[in-house]
Amino acid sequence: MPTTLLQSNLPGLELIHRGKVRDVYALDAERLLIVATDRLSAFDVVLPDPIPGKGEMLTQISNFWFAKTAHLVPNHLLDVPLAEVLPPGTDLALYAKRAVVTRRLKPVPVEAIARGYLIGSGWKDYQRTGAVCGIALPPALKQAQQLPEPIFTPSTKAAVGDHDENVSFEAVVDAVGHELAVKVRDATLAIYRWAAAYAAERGIILADTKLEFGTDPGGTLYVMDEMLTPDSSRYWPADQYQIGLSPPSYDKQFVRDYLETLDWNKTAPGPHVPAEVIAGTSAKYAEALQRLAGIRLD
C-alpha cells in the first residue's frame, strides 16, 4: 500500500531546503538526499492536507522519465541504495519509493518551461500581447490550440508562497550567460519533444512541462529535481481534447476546481480539502503513472 508522509524527519542529516513538495538533505559535499512528500500546493500555497502516496508516485514517474531521457540529457540521479544513507532506525519502507540520492549541483536560477499548446499563463499572455515570453505567435489562436512548434518560455524561480513570473529568453541570458541559456533552452525543447511523442503513443497529450537544471563543477548541465510529473506538466487525455476548451488533466485540477468555489484569497494558510477531492486527485496521479510508465503502486 502507498505510504503517507506530510513532512520528513531524518535526524542526523542536514536539512538544507524544504520546498512545496520536496525536502532536501545534504549527505556530503557532493551528494543530496531528496524526499518527495505528499504535500500538495495549489496557487503556490502549500495546503494542510496530504495526498496519500503522491510523493511515491511523483518519484516513480520522475525516475521513469530520467531513465528514458538519459540519452538526451544527463540527470542528477546516483545509483546509491537508500539503506546506506538513511539514519539508523529510519523506516525504510516509508522512504523507499519517495527518496533518491542525487548529485549536489549548482541550480540554474530559472524555471525551464516548454510549451506545445496555448494554455495557462501562456494563454493569458497571448490574449494580452499576442506573444508568450516575448515570442510572437500567429494571430487568432484559440485556447488549448497546438502551437506551430514547441517554444521555450522560461519563468523566474519564486520562493515558497510567491508566484513565478514569465520572462524572455534575453532575461535568462542576462541571468546565466548566453552559452548556458542556449544549453538550457535546447535541452528543455529536446526533452519536451521526445516525451510528447512518447506520451502521444499512449493516448496522452503533453501540453507543457517545467524542468529544472543544475551544473557540476566542470560545467556539465544536468536535469534535476522532478521530471515530467503531473505536478510539473500538463497531461491531457487525447480523446477528450478540444480546441477552445481547457481540457481535463492528470494533475491537481480536482483540487484547483474545488478551491475556486471557496471564498479564499489564494494566500497562506490554505484551506482544508475534503476527502473525496483528495481521493479524486490521488486517482488522477495513479492513472498518469500507470498509463505513462506502466507502474502501479499497490
Short mmCIF file of C-alpha atoms in Angstrom, two decimals:
data_model
loop_
_atom_site.label_atom_id
_atom_site.label_comp_id
_atom_site.label_asym_id
_atom_site.label_seq_id
_atom_site.Cartn_x
_atom_site.Cartn_y
_atom_site.Cartn_z
CA MET A 1 0.00 0.00 0.00
CA PRO A 2 1.20 3.57 -0.62
CA THR A 3 2.62 5.36 2.40
CA THR A 4 1.72 8.86 3.62
CA LEU A 5 4.31 11.48 4.59
CA LEU A 6 3.48 15.15 5.11
CA GLN A 7 6.95 16.14 6.31
CA SER A 8 10.14 14.11 6.54
CA ASN A 9 12.19 13.83 9.71
CA LEU A 10 15.71 12.41 9.35
CA PRO A 11 17.74 13.17 12.50
CA GLY A 12 21.45 13.48 11.88
CA LEU A 13 21.08 14.71 8.30
CA GLU A 14 21.35 18.39 7.46
CA LEU A 15 18.06 19.74 6.07
CA ILE A 16 19.05 22.37 3.53
CA HIS A 17 15.69 23.06 1.90
CA ARG A 18 12.02 22.33 2.49
CA GLY A 19 10.07 23.19 -0.65
CA LYS A 20 6.45 22.96 -1.63
CA VAL A 21 6.75 19.19 -2.06
CA ARG A 22 10.36 18.09 -1.60
CA ASP A 23 12.64 18.03 1.44
CA VAL A 24 16.34 18.16 0.54
CA TYR A 25 19.13 16.90 2.80
CA ALA A 26 22.89 17.16 2.45
CA LEU A 27 24.69 13.81 2.62
CA ASP A 28 28.13 15.27 1.92
CA ALA A 29 29.76 17.89 -0.31
CA GLU A 30 28.84 16.01 -3.48
CA ARG A 31 25.52 14.24 -2.74
CA LEU A 32 21.97 15.07 -1.69
CA LEU A 33 19.02 13.04 -0.41
CA ILE A 34 15.75 14.29 -1.91
CA VAL A 35 12.45 13.21 -0.34
CA ALA A 36 9.16 13.76 -2.18
CA THR A 37 6.47 14.23 0.47
CA ASP A 38 2.71 14.05 -0.02
CA ARG A 39 2.30 17.80 0.36
CA LEU A 40 0.16 19.48 -2.28
CA SER A 41 0.47 23.09 -3.39
CA ALA A 42 -2.16 24.98 -5.32
CA PHE A 43 -1.88 28.57 -6.49
CA ASP A 44 1.62 28.49 -4.94
CA VAL A 45 0.23 27.79 -1.44
CA VAL A 46 1.02 24.53 0.39
CA LEU A 47 -2.25 23.00 1.59
CA PRO A 48 -2.62 21.44 5.07
CA ASP A 49 -3.83 18.00 3.88
CA PRO A 50 -1.55 15.44 2.20
CA ILE A 51 -2.43 13.35 -0.85
CA PRO A 52 -1.51 9.80 0.31
CA GLY A 53 1.11 8.19 -1.91
CA LYS A 54 1.59 11.30 -4.05
CA GLY A 55 5.28 11.61 -3.26
CA GLU A 56 5.83 7.98 -4.18
CA MET A 57 4.02 8.42 -7.48
CA LEU A 58 5.93 11.60 -8.32
CA THR A 59 9.26 9.94 -7.57
CA GLN A 60 8.47 6.84 -9.59
CA ILE A 61 7.33 8.80 -12.64
CA SER A 62 10.36 11.11 -12.39
CA ASN A 63 12.71 8.13 -12.18
CA PHE A 64 10.98 6.59 -15.20
CA TRP A 65 11.50 9.73 -17.29
CA PHE A 66 15.08 10.28 -16.06
CA ALA A 67 15.92 6.79 -17.35
CA LYS A 68 14.04 7.24 -20.62
CA THR A 69 15.70 10.57 -21.49
CA ALA A 70 19.25 9.92 -20.27
CA HIS A 71 20.34 9.67 -23.92
CA LEU A 72 19.27 13.30 -24.40
CA VAL A 73 20.47 15.00 -21.22
CA PRO A 74 22.27 13.55 -18.17
CA ASN A 75 20.34 13.68 -14.89
CA HIS A 76 21.11 14.07 -11.22
CA LEU A 77 20.32 10.52 -10.04
CA LEU A 78 23.03 8.41 -8.40
CA ASP A 79 22.84 4.63 -8.03
CA VAL A 80 23.19 4.55 -4.24
CA PRO A 81 20.98 2.29 -2.07
CA LEU A 82 18.87 4.27 0.39
CA ALA A 83 19.72 1.87 3.21
CA GLU A 84 23.32 3.12 3.01
CA VAL A 85 22.42 6.78 3.65
CA LEU A 86 19.27 6.87 5.82
CA PRO A 87 19.85 7.43 9.56
CA PRO A 88 19.79 4.31 11.75
CA GLY A 89 16.27 3.40 12.84
CA THR A 90 14.57 5.08 9.86
CA ASP A 91 11.55 3.26 8.47
CA LEU A 92 12.97 2.25 5.08
CA ALA A 93 9.53 1.33 3.73
CA LEU A 94 8.34 4.92 4.28
CA TYR A 95 11.13 6.33 2.11
CA ALA A 96 11.86 3.51 -0.34
CA LYS A 97 9.68 4.80 -3.19
CA ARG A 98 9.82 8.52 -2.44
CA ALA A 99 13.52 9.28 -1.79
CA VAL A 100 16.53 9.38 -4.13
CA VAL A 101 20.25 10.04 -3.81
CA THR A 102 21.45 12.66 -6.28
CA ARG A 103 24.41 14.72 -7.34
CA ARG A 104 24.78 18.01 -5.49
CA LEU A 105 24.61 20.54 -8.29
CA LYS A 106 24.56 24.31 -8.66
CA PRO A 107 20.97 25.14 -9.67
CA VAL A 108 20.37 27.20 -12.78
CA PRO A 109 18.15 30.04 -11.43
CA VAL A 110 15.31 29.69 -13.94
CA GLU A 111 12.20 27.58 -14.43
CA ALA A 112 12.76 26.00 -17.84
CA ILE A 113 9.35 25.63 -19.49
CA ALA A 114 8.48 24.13 -22.86
CA ARG A 115 5.02 24.70 -24.31
CA GLY A 116 3.47 22.84 -27.17
CA TYR A 117 -0.07 24.12 -26.59
CA LEU A 118 -1.54 27.51 -25.69
CA ILE A 119 -2.90 27.19 -22.15
CA GLY A 120 -2.46 28.56 -18.63
CA SER A 121 -0.31 31.65 -18.17
CA GLY A 122 0.81 31.35 -21.80
CA TRP A 123 -2.78 31.72 -22.97
CA LYS A 124 -3.23 34.75 -20.72
CA ASP A 125 -0.03 36.34 -22.09
CA TYR A 126 -1.13 35.66 -25.67
CA GLN A 127 -4.57 37.19 -25.12
CA ARG A 128 -2.94 40.31 -23.72
CA THR A 129 0.04 40.72 -26.08
CA GLY A 130 -0.15 38.21 -28.94
CA ALA A 131 3.08 36.70 -27.66
CA VAL A 132 4.37 34.40 -24.91
CA CYS A 133 7.59 35.39 -23.13
CA GLY A 134 8.35 37.77 -25.97
CA ILE A 135 7.83 35.11 -28.66
CA ALA A 136 5.33 36.41 -31.23
CA LEU A 137 2.71 33.83 -32.22
CA PRO A 138 0.28 33.68 -35.16
CA PRO A 139 -2.92 35.70 -34.72
CA ALA A 140 -6.33 34.23 -33.85
CA LEU A 141 -5.08 31.17 -31.98
CA LYS A 142 -7.57 29.62 -29.58
CA GLN A 143 -7.26 28.32 -26.04
CA ALA A 144 -5.54 24.90 -25.87
CA GLN A 145 -4.56 25.06 -29.55
CA GLN A 146 -1.35 23.32 -30.56
CA LEU A 147 1.45 25.72 -31.43
CA PRO A 148 3.21 25.53 -34.81
CA GLU A 149 6.39 24.50 -32.94
CA PRO A 150 7.12 23.95 -29.23
CA ILE A 151 8.51 27.11 -27.63
CA PHE A 152 10.81 27.79 -24.67
CA THR A 153 9.04 30.09 -22.20
CA PRO A 154 11.11 30.45 -19.02
CA SER A 155 9.99 31.95 -15.76
CA THR A 156 11.59 33.17 -12.57
CA LYS A 157 12.09 30.80 -9.63
CA ALA A 158 9.80 32.05 -6.88
CA ALA A 159 10.20 31.36 -3.18
CA VAL A 160 7.54 29.31 -1.38
CA GLY A 161 4.37 31.39 -1.26
CA ASP A 162 5.40 33.69 -4.13
CA HIS A 163 4.39 33.41 -7.77
CA ASP A 164 6.67 32.65 -10.72
CA GLU A 165 6.72 35.26 -13.49
CA ASN A 166 7.21 34.58 -17.18
CA VAL A 167 10.37 36.17 -18.61
CA SER A 168 12.03 36.41 -22.02
CA PHE A 169 14.95 34.32 -23.25
CA GLU A 170 17.04 37.50 -23.12
CA ALA A 171 16.36 37.72 -19.39
CA VAL A 172 17.76 34.19 -18.99
CA VAL A 173 20.86 35.23 -20.96
CA ASP A 174 21.30 38.19 -18.63
CA ALA A 175 20.96 35.91 -15.59
CA VAL A 176 23.20 32.98 -16.57
CA GLY A 177 25.09 33.94 -19.73
CA HIS A 178 24.41 33.16 -23.39
CA GLU A 179 26.11 29.75 -23.56
CA LEU A 180 24.30 28.25 -20.57
CA ALA A 181 20.98 29.83 -21.58
CA VAL A 182 21.20 28.18 -25.00
CA LYS A 183 22.08 24.81 -23.44
CA VAL A 184 19.08 25.01 -21.10
CA ARG A 185 16.71 26.05 -23.89
CA ASP A 186 17.89 23.33 -26.26
CA ALA A 187 17.80 20.62 -23.57
CA THR A 188 14.29 21.66 -22.48
CA LEU A 189 12.90 21.53 -26.01
CA ALA A 190 14.65 18.23 -26.81
CA ILE A 191 13.18 16.58 -23.70
CA TYR A 192 9.72 18.00 -24.37
CA ARG A 193 9.64 16.83 -27.99
CA TRP A 194 10.77 13.32 -27.07
CA ALA A 195 8.38 12.97 -24.13
CA ALA A 196 5.43 14.44 -26.04
CA ALA A 197 5.90 11.86 -28.81
CA TYR A 198 6.16 9.06 -26.24
CA ALA A 199 3.01 10.21 -24.42
CA ALA A 200 1.09 10.60 -27.69
CA GLU A 201 1.63 6.92 -28.44
CA ARG A 202 -0.21 6.21 -25.18
CA GLY A 203 -3.18 8.45 -25.89
CA ILE A 204 -1.95 11.36 -23.78
CA ILE A 205 -1.11 14.92 -24.84
CA LEU A 206 1.82 16.57 -23.06
CA ALA A 207 0.75 20.21 -23.34
CA ASP A 208 3.69 21.72 -21.48
CA THR A 209 6.28 20.93 -18.86
CA LYS A 210 8.60 22.68 -16.43
CA LEU A 211 12.14 21.41 -15.92
CA GLU A 212 14.96 22.38 -13.59
CA PHE A 213 18.65 22.15 -14.34
CA GLY A 214 21.93 22.32 -12.47
CA THR A 215 25.64 22.26 -13.29
CA ASP A 216 28.54 20.39 -11.74
CA PRO A 217 31.96 21.97 -11.02
CA GLY A 218 33.06 21.06 -14.55
CA GLY A 219 30.14 22.93 -16.10
CA THR A 220 28.19 19.85 -17.27
CA LEU A 221 24.45 20.50 -17.43
CA TYR A 222 22.09 18.03 -15.71
CA VAL A 223 18.31 17.90 -15.49
CA MET A 224 17.30 17.60 -11.83
CA ASP A 225 14.62 17.85 -9.16
CA GLU A 226 11.50 16.27 -10.73
CA MET A 227 10.83 15.41 -14.33
CA LEU A 228 7.65 15.30 -16.42
CA THR A 229 5.40 14.67 -13.42
CA PRO A 230 1.74 15.71 -13.20
CA ASP A 231 2.92 18.43 -10.77
CA SER A 232 5.30 19.95 -13.31
CA SER A 233 3.44 19.18 -16.54
CA ARG A 234 0.01 19.37 -18.14
CA TYR A 235 -1.10 15.95 -19.37
CA TRP A 236 -4.42 15.73 -21.22
CA PRO A 237 -6.36 12.63 -22.32
CA ALA A 238 -6.18 12.83 -26.12
CA ASP A 239 -9.72 11.51 -26.52
CA GLN A 240 -11.13 14.45 -24.52
CA TYR A 241 -9.11 17.19 -26.21
CA GLN A 242 -10.96 20.04 -27.94
CA ILE A 243 -9.53 23.29 -29.25
CA GLY A 244 -11.10 26.26 -27.49
CA LEU A 245 -11.65 24.49 -24.17
CA SER A 246 -9.37 23.82 -21.20
CA PRO A 247 -9.13 20.00 -21.23
CA PRO A 248 -9.26 17.82 -18.11
CA SER A 249 -5.78 16.94 -16.90
CA TYR A 250 -3.90 14.29 -14.95
CA ASP A 251 -2.96 16.55 -12.07
CA LYS A 252 -4.33 18.55 -9.17
CA GLN A 253 -7.17 20.08 -11.18
CA PHE A 254 -9.66 18.43 -8.82
CA VAL A 255 -8.17 20.50 -6.03
CA ARG A 256 -7.94 23.71 -8.04
CA ASP A 257 -11.57 23.40 -9.12
CA TYR A 258 -12.67 22.87 -5.51
CA LEU A 259 -10.62 25.81 -4.25
CA GLU A 260 -12.15 28.09 -6.88
CA THR A 261 -15.56 27.51 -5.24
CA LEU A 262 -14.31 28.88 -1.90
CA ASP A 263 -14.11 32.40 -0.54
CA TRP A 264 -10.30 32.15 -0.31
CA ASN A 265 -7.84 34.82 -1.43
CA LYS A 266 -5.20 32.26 -2.54
CA THR A 267 -2.71 33.24 0.12
CA ALA A 268 -1.45 31.17 3.07
CA PRO A 269 -2.76 29.48 5.06
CA GLY A 270 -4.55 27.22 2.62
CA PRO A 271 -7.95 25.66 3.40
CA HIS A 272 -8.56 22.01 4.21
CA VAL A 273 -9.63 19.79 1.32
CA PRO A 274 -12.50 17.23 1.55
CA ALA A 275 -11.68 13.52 1.48
CA GLU A 276 -13.44 12.95 -1.84
CA VAL A 277 -11.34 15.66 -3.53
CA ILE A 278 -8.17 14.13 -2.09
CA ALA A 279 -9.21 10.69 -3.37
CA GLY A 280 -10.01 12.03 -6.83
CA THR A 281 -6.65 13.77 -7.04
CA SER A 282 -4.79 10.64 -5.95
CA ALA A 283 -6.62 8.60 -8.57
CA LYS A 284 -5.54 11.03 -11.31
CA TYR A 285 -1.87 10.76 -10.31
CA ALA A 286 -2.13 6.97 -10.21
CA GLU A 287 -3.75 6.86 -13.66
CA ALA A 288 -0.97 9.00 -15.14
CA LEU A 289 1.70 6.78 -13.59
CA GLN A 290 0.05 3.64 -14.93
CA ARG A 291 -0.67 4.95 -18.45
CA LEU A 292 2.71 6.59 -19.00
CA ALA A 293 5.08 4.30 -17.13
CA GLY A 294 3.10 1.09 -16.69
CA ILE A 295 3.66 1.31 -12.92
CA ARG A 296 1.06 0.60 -10.24
CA LEU A 297 1.69 1.37 -6.56
CA ASP A 298 -0.25 -1.46 -4.94
#
